[in-house]
mmCIF file of C-alpha atoms and ligand atoms in Angstrom:
data_model
loop_
_atom_site.group_PDB
_atom_site.id
_atom_site.type_symbol
_atom_site.label_atom_id
_atom_site.label_comp_id
_atom_site.label_asym_id
_atom_site.label_seq_id
_atom_site.Cartn_x
_atom_site.Cartn_y
_atom_site.Cartn_z
ATOM 1 C CA MET A 26 0.000 0.000 0.000
ATOM 2 C CA ALA A 27 1.348 3.441 -0.963
ATOM 3 C CA THR A 28 2.356 5.714 1.938
ATOM 4 C CA LEU A 29 0.019 8.676 2.383
ATOM 5 C CA ILE A 30 1.856 11.988 2.121
ATOM 6 C CA GLU A 31 -0.240 14.880 3.416
ATOM 7 C CA LEU A 32 -0.088 18.118 1.415
ATOM 8 C CA PRO A 33 -0.136 21.660 2.876
ATOM 9 C CA LEU A 34 -3.051 24.070 2.492
ATOM 10 C CA ASP A 35 -1.075 26.292 0.070
ATOM 11 C CA THR A 36 -1.113 23.453 -2.475
ATOM 12 C CA TYR A 37 -4.750 24.274 -3.258
ATOM 13 C CA LYS A 38 -4.597 28.081 -3.158
ATOM 14 C CA GLY A 39 -6.118 29.339 -6.406
ATOM 15 C CA PRO A 40 -5.268 32.626 -8.190
ATOM 16 C CA VAL A 41 -8.786 33.996 -7.612
ATOM 17 C CA SER A 42 -9.949 35.023 -4.117
ATOM 18 C CA PRO A 43 -13.545 34.281 -3.096
ATOM 19 C CA ASP A 44 -16.026 37.152 -3.430
ATOM 20 C CA TRP A 45 -18.623 35.824 -0.998
ATOM 21 C CA CYS A 46 -20.130 38.326 1.468
ATOM 22 C CA PRO A 47 -17.941 38.925 4.530
ATOM 23 C CA GLY A 48 -18.901 36.288 7.116
ATOM 24 C CA CYS A 49 -20.488 33.837 4.629
ATOM 25 C CA GLY A 50 -20.159 30.253 5.869
ATOM 26 C CA ASP A 51 -18.792 29.139 2.507
ATOM 27 C CA TYR A 52 -15.308 30.549 3.329
ATOM 28 C CA GLY A 53 -14.938 27.919 6.047
ATOM 29 C CA VAL A 54 -16.175 25.163 3.739
ATOM 30 C CA LEU A 55 -13.628 26.131 1.058
ATOM 31 C CA ARG A 56 -10.813 25.958 3.595
ATOM 32 C CA SER A 57 -12.017 22.607 4.912
ATOM 33 C CA VAL A 58 -12.265 21.140 1.389
ATOM 34 C CA GLN A 59 -8.672 22.261 0.773
ATOM 35 C CA GLU A 60 -7.467 20.847 4.099
ATOM 36 C CA ALA A 61 -9.368 17.594 3.550
ATOM 37 C CA ALA A 62 -7.783 17.111 0.107
ATOM 38 C CA GLY A 63 -4.386 17.758 1.724
ATOM 39 C CA LYS A 64 -5.044 15.250 4.512
ATOM 40 C CA ASN A 65 -5.779 12.619 1.877
ATOM 41 C CA GLY A 66 -2.666 13.587 -0.107
ATOM 42 C CA VAL A 67 -4.731 14.214 -3.254
ATOM 43 C CA ALA A 68 -2.589 16.365 -5.567
ATOM 44 C CA PRO A 69 -4.405 19.097 -7.559
ATOM 45 C CA LYS A 70 -3.818 17.111 -10.781
ATOM 46 C CA ASP A 71 -5.838 14.233 -9.283
ATOM 47 C CA LEU A 72 -8.665 16.341 -7.856
ATOM 48 C CA LEU A 73 -11.804 17.465 -9.712
ATOM 49 C CA ILE A 74 -14.299 19.815 -8.062
ATOM 50 C CA VAL A 75 -17.720 19.962 -9.765
ATOM 51 C CA SER A 76 -20.514 22.393 -8.937
ATOM 52 C CA GLY A 77 -23.864 23.641 -10.205
ATOM 53 C CA ILE A 78 -25.049 27.260 -9.835
ATOM 54 C CA GLY A 79 -25.349 29.374 -6.682
ATOM 55 C CA CYS A 80 -23.068 31.375 -4.380
ATOM 56 C CA SER A 81 -21.730 28.099 -2.974
ATOM 57 C CA SER A 82 -21.354 26.648 -6.459
ATOM 58 C CA ASN A 83 -18.718 29.284 -7.231
ATOM 59 C CA LEU A 84 -16.300 27.280 -5.061
ATOM 60 C CA PRO A 85 -14.406 25.472 -7.876
ATOM 61 C CA GLY A 86 -13.189 28.892 -9.071
ATOM 62 C CA PHE A 87 -11.369 29.467 -5.779
ATOM 63 C CA ILE A 88 -9.336 26.275 -5.490
ATOM 64 C CA HIS A 89 -6.264 25.081 -7.346
ATOM 65 C CA ALA A 90 -7.505 21.797 -8.859
ATOM 66 C CA TYR A 91 -9.492 20.767 -11.929
ATOM 67 C CA GLY A 92 -12.952 22.325 -11.795
ATOM 68 C CA ILE A 93 -16.267 22.346 -13.629
ATOM 69 C CA HIS A 94 -18.834 25.054 -12.842
ATOM 70 C CA SER A 95 -21.760 23.372 -14.585
ATOM 71 C CA LEU A 96 -25.483 24.162 -14.836
ATOM 72 C CA HIS A 97 -28.023 24.658 -12.054
ATOM 73 C CA GLY A 98 -28.817 21.234 -10.571
ATOM 74 C CA ARG A 99 -26.537 19.354 -12.950
ATOM 75 C CA ALA A 100 -23.383 18.920 -10.859
ATOM 76 C CA VAL A 101 -24.109 15.259 -10.074
ATOM 77 C CA PRO A 102 -24.530 14.011 -13.679
ATOM 78 C CA VAL A 103 -21.466 15.967 -14.798
ATOM 79 C CA ALA A 104 -19.463 14.536 -11.884
ATOM 80 C CA THR A 105 -20.771 11.040 -12.635
ATOM 81 C CA GLY A 106 -19.575 11.247 -16.245
ATOM 82 C CA ALA A 107 -16.164 12.632 -15.321
ATOM 83 C CA HIS A 108 -15.650 10.089 -12.570
ATOM 84 C CA LEU A 109 -16.684 7.098 -14.680
ATOM 85 C CA ALA A 110 -14.461 8.247 -17.550
ATOM 86 C CA ASN A 111 -11.490 8.544 -15.191
ATOM 87 C CA THR A 112 -11.944 6.651 -11.941
ATOM 88 C CA ASP A 113 -8.397 7.635 -10.953
ATOM 89 C CA LEU A 114 -9.647 11.204 -10.283
ATOM 90 C CA LYS A 115 -10.969 12.101 -6.834
ATOM 91 C CA VAL A 116 -14.257 13.845 -7.542
ATOM 92 C CA VAL A 117 -15.726 16.255 -5.006
ATOM 93 C CA ILE A 118 -19.078 17.863 -5.794
ATOM 94 C CA THR A 119 -19.748 21.203 -4.079
ATOM 95 C CA GLY A 120 -22.894 23.331 -4.122
ATOM 96 C CA GLY A 121 -25.949 24.592 -2.324
ATOM 97 C CA ASP A 122 -29.210 23.293 -0.900
ATOM 98 C CA GLY A 123 -31.208 24.796 -3.772
ATOM 99 C CA ASP A 124 -28.908 23.297 -6.381
ATOM 100 C CA GLY A 125 -28.602 19.829 -4.840
ATOM 101 C CA TYR A 126 -31.884 19.284 -3.010
ATOM 102 C CA GLY A 127 -34.165 21.294 -5.333
ATOM 103 C CA ILE A 128 -33.563 21.251 -9.072
ATOM 104 C CA GLY A 129 -30.850 18.582 -8.787
ATOM 105 C CA ILE A 130 -32.590 16.146 -6.449
ATOM 106 C CA GLY A 131 -33.416 13.512 -9.069
ATOM 107 C CA HIS A 132 -29.772 13.127 -10.056
ATOM 108 C CA LEU A 133 -28.684 13.017 -6.424
ATOM 109 C CA LEU A 134 -31.025 10.134 -5.547
ATOM 110 C CA HIS A 135 -29.759 7.969 -8.389
ATOM 111 C CA ALA A 136 -26.087 8.662 -7.634
ATOM 112 C CA MET A 137 -26.712 7.669 -4.009
ATOM 113 C CA ARG A 138 -28.552 4.439 -4.845
ATOM 114 C CA ARG A 139 -25.666 3.524 -7.159
ATOM 115 C CA ASN A 140 -23.194 4.175 -4.322
ATOM 116 C CA LEU A 141 -20.975 5.993 -6.796
ATOM 117 C CA ASP A 142 -17.525 6.630 -5.321
ATOM 118 C CA VAL A 143 -17.697 10.448 -5.096
ATOM 119 C CA THR A 144 -17.981 13.005 -2.281
ATOM 120 C CA TYR A 145 -20.728 15.649 -2.183
ATOM 121 C CA VAL A 146 -20.372 18.672 0.102
ATOM 122 C CA VAL A 147 -23.609 20.666 0.326
ATOM 123 C CA MET A 148 -23.334 24.204 1.716
ATOM 124 C CA ASP A 149 -26.787 24.198 3.260
ATOM 125 C CA ASN A 150 -27.806 27.753 4.187
ATOM 126 C CA GLN A 151 -31.527 26.944 3.980
ATOM 127 C CA ILE A 152 -32.079 29.678 1.368
ATOM 128 C CA TYR A 153 -31.349 30.606 -2.253
ATOM 129 C CA GLY A 154 -28.456 33.002 -1.651
ATOM 130 C CA LEU A 155 -27.403 33.937 -5.181
ATOM 131 C CA THR A 156 -30.903 34.931 -6.267
ATOM 132 C CA THR A 157 -31.256 37.104 -3.141
ATOM 133 C CA GLY A 158 -33.242 35.102 -0.633
ATOM 134 C CA GLN A 159 -36.024 32.794 -1.826
ATOM 135 C CA ALA A 160 -37.102 29.647 0.045
ATOM 136 C CA SER A 161 -35.184 26.449 -0.689
ATOM 137 C CA PRO A 162 -36.126 22.805 0.052
ATOM 138 C CA THR A 163 -34.464 23.069 3.498
ATOM 139 C CA THR A 164 -36.029 26.412 4.527
ATOM 140 C CA SER A 165 -37.841 26.025 7.858
ATOM 141 C CA LYS A 166 -41.624 25.981 7.977
ATOM 142 C CA GLY A 167 -42.976 29.474 8.659
ATOM 143 C CA HIS A 168 -39.769 31.239 7.525
ATOM 144 C CA VAL A 169 -40.588 34.559 5.832
ATOM 145 C CA THR A 170 -38.497 34.893 2.665
ATOM 146 C CA LYS A 171 -38.845 36.828 -0.598
ATOM 147 C CA SER A 172 -40.818 33.948 -2.123
ATOM 148 C CA THR A 173 -42.808 33.140 1.054
ATOM 149 C CA PRO A 174 -43.951 36.576 2.302
ATOM 150 C CA VAL A 175 -46.468 35.114 4.766
ATOM 151 C CA GLY A 176 -44.190 32.296 5.917
ATOM 152 C CA ASN A 177 -43.044 29.081 4.258
ATOM 153 C CA ALA A 178 -45.951 26.629 4.080
ATOM 154 C CA GLU A 179 -43.775 23.634 3.178
ATOM 155 C CA THR A 180 -42.148 21.053 5.454
ATOM 156 C CA PRO A 181 -38.373 21.076 4.903
ATOM 157 C CA LEU A 182 -36.648 18.116 3.325
ATOM 158 C CA ASN A 183 -34.335 16.073 5.583
ATOM 159 C CA PRO A 184 -31.172 15.534 3.516
ATOM 160 C CA LEU A 185 -29.524 13.122 5.946
ATOM 161 C CA ALA A 186 -32.520 10.802 6.250
ATOM 162 C CA LEU A 187 -32.970 10.944 2.480
ATOM 163 C CA ALA A 188 -29.327 10.025 1.910
ATOM 164 C CA ILE A 189 -29.414 7.086 4.338
ATOM 165 C CA ALA A 190 -32.662 5.756 2.868
ATOM 166 C CA SER A 191 -31.408 6.174 -0.710
ATOM 167 C CA GLY A 192 -28.201 4.156 -0.366
ATOM 168 C CA ALA A 193 -25.436 6.674 0.419
ATOM 169 C CA THR A 194 -22.801 4.886 2.503
ATOM 170 C CA TYR A 195 -21.211 7.874 4.309
ATOM 171 C CA VAL A 196 -23.641 10.477 5.624
ATOM 172 C CA ALA A 197 -22.448 13.341 7.805
ATOM 173 C CA ARG A 198 -23.351 16.803 9.016
ATOM 174 C CA GLY A 199 -20.863 19.619 9.569
ATOM 175 C CA PHE A 200 -20.976 23.297 10.466
ATOM 176 C CA SER A 201 -18.794 26.149 9.186
ATOM 177 C CA GLY A 202 -18.438 27.299 12.788
ATOM 178 C CA GLU A 203 -16.735 23.978 13.718
ATOM 179 C CA ALA A 204 -13.737 24.083 11.387
ATOM 180 C CA LYS A 205 -11.679 21.133 12.603
ATOM 181 C CA LEU A 206 -14.651 18.778 12.705
ATOM 182 C CA LEU A 207 -15.735 19.932 9.248
ATOM 183 C CA THR A 208 -12.282 19.197 7.792
ATOM 184 C CA ASP A 209 -12.300 15.738 9.392
ATOM 185 C CA LEU A 210 -15.779 14.983 8.030
ATOM 186 C CA ILE A 211 -14.869 15.991 4.471
ATOM 187 C CA ALA A 212 -11.534 14.146 4.710
ATOM 188 C CA GLY A 213 -13.444 11.056 5.878
ATOM 189 C CA GLY A 214 -15.821 11.401 2.936
ATOM 190 C CA ILE A 215 -12.952 11.649 0.434
ATOM 191 C CA ALA A 216 -11.244 8.603 1.976
ATOM 192 C CA HIS A 217 -14.503 6.607 2.012
ATOM 193 C CA LYS A 218 -15.138 4.190 -0.857
ATOM 194 C CA GLY A 219 -18.714 4.942 -1.943
ATOM 195 C CA PHE A 220 -21.106 7.874 -2.016
ATOM 196 C CA ALA A 221 -20.398 10.399 0.740
ATOM 197 C CA LEU A 222 -22.875 13.186 1.482
ATOM 198 C CA ILE A 223 -21.747 15.900 3.887
ATOM 199 C CA ASP A 224 -24.494 18.424 4.609
ATOM 200 C CA VAL A 225 -22.929 21.548 6.067
ATOM 201 C CA PHE A 226 -24.663 24.336 7.986
ATOM 202 C CA SER A 227 -23.040 27.220 6.122
ATOM 203 C CA PRO A 228 -24.867 30.396 7.187
ATOM 204 C CA CYS A 229 -25.957 32.965 4.603
ATOM 205 C CA VAL A 230 -25.361 36.088 6.675
ATOM 206 C CA THR A 231 -27.127 38.309 4.135
ATOM 207 C CA TYR A 232 -30.433 36.575 3.377
ATOM 208 C CA ASN A 233 -31.106 34.120 6.212
ATOM 209 C CA LYS A 234 -31.503 35.967 9.502
ATOM 210 C CA ILE A 235 -32.905 32.889 11.297
ATOM 211 C CA ASN A 236 -30.383 30.088 10.747
ATOM 212 C CA THR A 237 -27.389 32.133 11.877
ATOM 213 C CA TYR A 238 -24.097 31.210 13.594
ATOM 214 C CA PRO A 239 -25.643 31.839 17.065
ATOM 215 C CA PHE A 240 -28.703 29.751 16.090
ATOM 216 C CA PHE A 241 -26.489 26.733 15.423
ATOM 217 C CA LYS A 242 -23.953 27.396 18.194
ATOM 218 C CA GLU A 243 -26.763 27.196 20.757
ATOM 219 C CA ARG A 244 -28.029 23.869 19.399
ATOM 220 C CA VAL A 245 -25.288 21.705 17.888
ATOM 221 C CA TYR A 246 -23.436 18.932 19.695
ATOM 222 C CA LYS A 247 -20.790 16.490 18.475
ATOM 223 C CA LEU A 248 -21.679 12.818 18.070
ATOM 224 C CA GLU A 249 -18.039 11.920 18.751
ATOM 225 C CA ASP A 250 -18.485 13.242 22.322
ATOM 226 C CA GLU A 251 -21.243 10.685 22.869
ATOM 227 C CA ASN A 252 -19.430 7.617 21.453
ATOM 228 C CA TRP A 253 -21.899 7.416 18.598
ATOM 229 C CA GLU A 254 -21.717 4.190 16.521
ATOM 230 C CA PRO A 255 -22.713 5.076 12.925
ATOM 231 C CA SER A 256 -23.085 1.588 11.428
ATOM 232 C CA ASP A 257 -26.685 0.728 12.376
ATOM 233 C CA PHE A 258 -29.028 1.695 9.524
ATOM 234 C CA HIS A 259 -32.214 2.099 11.615
ATOM 235 C CA LYS A 260 -30.541 3.894 14.524
ATOM 236 C CA SER A 261 -28.824 6.257 12.090
ATOM 237 C CA LEU A 262 -32.093 6.976 10.315
ATOM 238 C CA THR A 263 -33.672 7.880 13.659
ATOM 239 C CA LYS A 264 -30.654 10.040 14.565
ATOM 240 C CA ALA A 265 -31.007 11.894 11.249
ATOM 241 C CA TYR A 266 -34.381 13.171 12.458
ATOM 242 C CA GLU A 267 -32.987 14.723 15.648
ATOM 243 C CA TRP A 268 -33.697 18.469 15.408
ATOM 244 C CA GLY A 269 -34.742 21.262 17.749
ATOM 245 C CA ASP A 270 -32.828 22.134 20.905
ATOM 246 C CA ARG A 271 -30.141 19.531 20.096
ATOM 247 C CA ILE A 272 -28.807 19.012 16.571
ATOM 248 C CA PRO A 273 -26.094 16.384 15.967
ATOM 249 C CA LEU A 274 -22.858 17.041 14.060
ATOM 250 C CA GLY A 275 -20.594 14.253 12.829
ATOM 251 C CA VAL A 276 -20.799 11.014 10.867
ATOM 252 C CA ILE A 277 -24.425 9.917 11.254
ATOM 253 C CA TYR A 278 -24.138 6.780 9.098
ATOM 254 C CA LYS A 279 -21.272 4.802 7.604
ATOM 255 C CA THR A 280 -21.199 1.375 6.025
ATOM 256 C CA ASP A 281 -18.993 -0.482 3.555
ATOM 257 C CA GLN A 282 -20.926 -1.683 0.509
ATOM 258 C CA PRO A 283 -19.895 -2.452 -3.085
ATOM 259 C CA THR A 284 -19.770 0.652 -5.241
ATOM 260 C CA TYR A 285 -21.248 1.032 -8.721
ATOM 261 C CA GLU A 286 -17.711 0.748 -10.079
ATOM 262 C CA ASP A 287 -17.178 -2.580 -8.234
ATOM 263 C CA SER A 288 -20.234 -4.004 -9.975
ATOM 264 C CA GLU A 289 -19.278 -3.009 -13.530
ATOM 265 C CA ALA A 290 -16.768 -5.442 -15.064
ATOM 266 C CA ILE A 291 -15.218 -2.800 -17.356
ATOM 267 C CA PHE A 292 -13.661 -0.916 -14.403
ATOM 268 C CA LYS A 293 -11.719 -4.004 -13.291
ATOM 269 C CA LYS A 294 -9.284 -3.214 -16.128
ATOM 270 C CA GLY A 295 -8.622 0.295 -14.708
ATOM 271 C CA ALA A 296 -9.791 3.795 -15.612
ATOM 272 C CA LEU A 297 -11.615 3.964 -18.958
ATOM 273 C CA VAL A 298 -9.393 6.787 -20.237
ATOM 274 C CA LYS A 299 -6.370 4.518 -19.816
ATOM 275 C CA GLN A 300 -7.888 1.526 -21.605
ATOM 276 C CA PRO A 301 -7.328 0.952 -25.347
ATOM 277 C CA LEU A 302 -10.046 2.263 -27.624
ATOM 278 C CA GLU A 303 -11.771 -0.933 -28.731
ATOM 279 C CA ILE A 304 -13.549 0.434 -31.775
ATOM 280 C CA ASP A 305 -12.266 1.293 -35.209
ATOM 281 C CA LYS A 306 -10.630 4.755 -35.269
ATOM 282 C CA LYS A 307 -12.762 5.782 -38.298
ATOM 283 C CA ILE A 308 -16.029 4.882 -36.508
ATOM 284 C CA PHE A 309 -14.792 6.656 -33.373
ATOM 285 C CA ASN A 310 -14.048 9.856 -35.320
ATOM 286 C CA GLU A 311 -17.473 9.708 -37.004
ATOM 287 C CA LEU A 312 -19.162 9.366 -33.590
ATOM 288 C CA ILE A 313 -17.248 12.345 -32.202
ATOM 289 C CA GLU A 314 -18.086 14.440 -35.277
ATOM 290 C CA GLU A 315 -21.764 13.588 -34.851
ATOM 291 C CA MET A 316 -21.700 14.770 -31.223
ATOM 292 C CA VAL A 317 -19.720 18.030 -31.513
HETATM 293 C C1 TPP B 426 -32.280 26.415 -14.732
HETATM 294 C C2 TPP B 426 -32.086 27.515 -13.747
HETATM 295 N N1 TPP B 426 -33.089 27.851 -12.927
HETATM 296 C C3 TPP B 426 -32.936 28.840 -12.010
HETATM 297 C C4 TPP B 426 -31.734 29.506 -11.938
HETATM 298 C C5 TPP B 426 -31.594 30.639 -10.940
HETATM 299 N N2 TPP B 426 -30.791 30.249 -9.789
HETATM 300 C C6 TPP B 426 -29.470 30.462 -9.760
HETATM 301 S S1 TPP B 426 -28.772 29.996 -8.324
HETATM 302 C C7 TPP B 426 -30.276 29.510 -7.720
HETATM 303 C C8 TPP B 426 -30.441 28.969 -6.328
HETATM 304 C C9 TPP B 426 -29.165 28.797 -5.598
HETATM 305 O O1 TPP B 426 -29.407 28.356 -4.301
HETATM 306 P P1 TPP B 426 -28.411 27.390 -3.601
HETATM 307 O O2 TPP B 426 -28.098 26.219 -4.458
HETATM 308 O O3 TPP B 426 -28.953 27.089 -2.255
HETATM 309 O O4 TPP B 426 -27.042 28.214 -3.518
HETATM 310 P P2 TPP B 426 -26.621 29.447 -2.600
HETATM 311 O O5 TPP B 426 -26.633 30.629 -3.493
HETATM 312 O O6 TPP B 426 -27.585 29.549 -1.474
HETATM 313 O O7 TPP B 426 -25.259 29.074 -2.150
HETATM 314 C C10 TPP B 426 -31.293 29.708 -8.647
HETATM 315 C C11 TPP B 426 -32.720 29.381 -8.410
HETATM 316 C C12 TPP B 426 -30.709 29.126 -12.818
HETATM 317 N N3 TPP B 426 -29.491 29.686 -12.758
HETATM 318 N N4 TPP B 426 -30.899 28.133 -13.702
HETATM 319 S S1 SF4 B 427 -25.616 35.994 -0.355
HETATM 320 FE FE1 SF4 B 427 -25.439 34.557 1.364
HETATM 321 S S2 SF4 B 427 -24.674 32.645 0.453
HETATM 322 FE FE2 SF4 B 427 -24.298 34.299 -1.008
HETATM 323 S S3 SF4 B 427 -22.199 34.977 -0.583
HETATM 324 FE FE3 SF4 B 427 -23.602 36.297 0.575
HETATM 325 S S4 SF4 B 427 -23.731 35.332 2.598
HETATM 326 FE FE4 SF4 B 427 -22.903 33.791 1.198
HETATM 327 MG MG1 MG B 428 -28.518 27.891 -0.434
#
């Protein structure tokens, strides 16, 4: 087994500085993604960050690695294609609650049931930040936003329960205000073989005046302080519903199951991009011409 060589934070410093609002939770998530890649010794040439659209989805522009800033809600299919074409790349999907749990939810469910070997970090600020403060799928019931002027009538989606029930094999919750834990959770997700979903409380200081840093600081506790055992499916599902005065942070559920890649014979021969092209060059060129 190759020795793991950790890489320093500077390795991932991009030429462009983030332009998020001062105090936005996404700054902490960016730093933790960089630290987590370093802890896993993933060099920038082996790291691909894929996002959709939103304030949080701007993250790939601020990190030195390969990046794709795709379309709203389409980060997961783009990441799936890139990962299956080159399984040697570490693929980390980054984006918001609107992007991942709203318009992109269908793709997310199927990636989770396939147990695709990628990591998804959702900067969950319970609002649409980029479009200036409309309700998202995780906005609390009763929350007055630009799109819910008399209070949100909808029950929020529970991303952790959804992930556990759908087949994700590493399901965790972090908070931008708990930097070390957040780095460990993302690092654990990158190291995990299978689909890792890390939902992160990443406050939008401009458009969400309810789910603020003090709101979470008063309520969160760390599962690691209570010797939590994350391997029991039913207990984890119940834990995912804990909300109110006490909200758990940490790895809620973790299990080792075959990945999609394990079940497809073609990947046994290595990454597709490194395998010989098994069709006639002329036919291949015709196919490419037809598609571009
Ligand atoms: C197809 C499509 N529909 C709607 C939009 C408008 N839009 C851009 S970002 C966004 C929501 C972003 O919310 P979220 O993913 O939570 O990211 P945040 O800005 O909060 O980080 C919406 C609705 C769009 N860009 N494309
Ligand atoms: S609007 Fe909200 S989510 Fe967007 S950068 Fe500002 S604080 Fe962050
Ligand atoms: Mg959001």
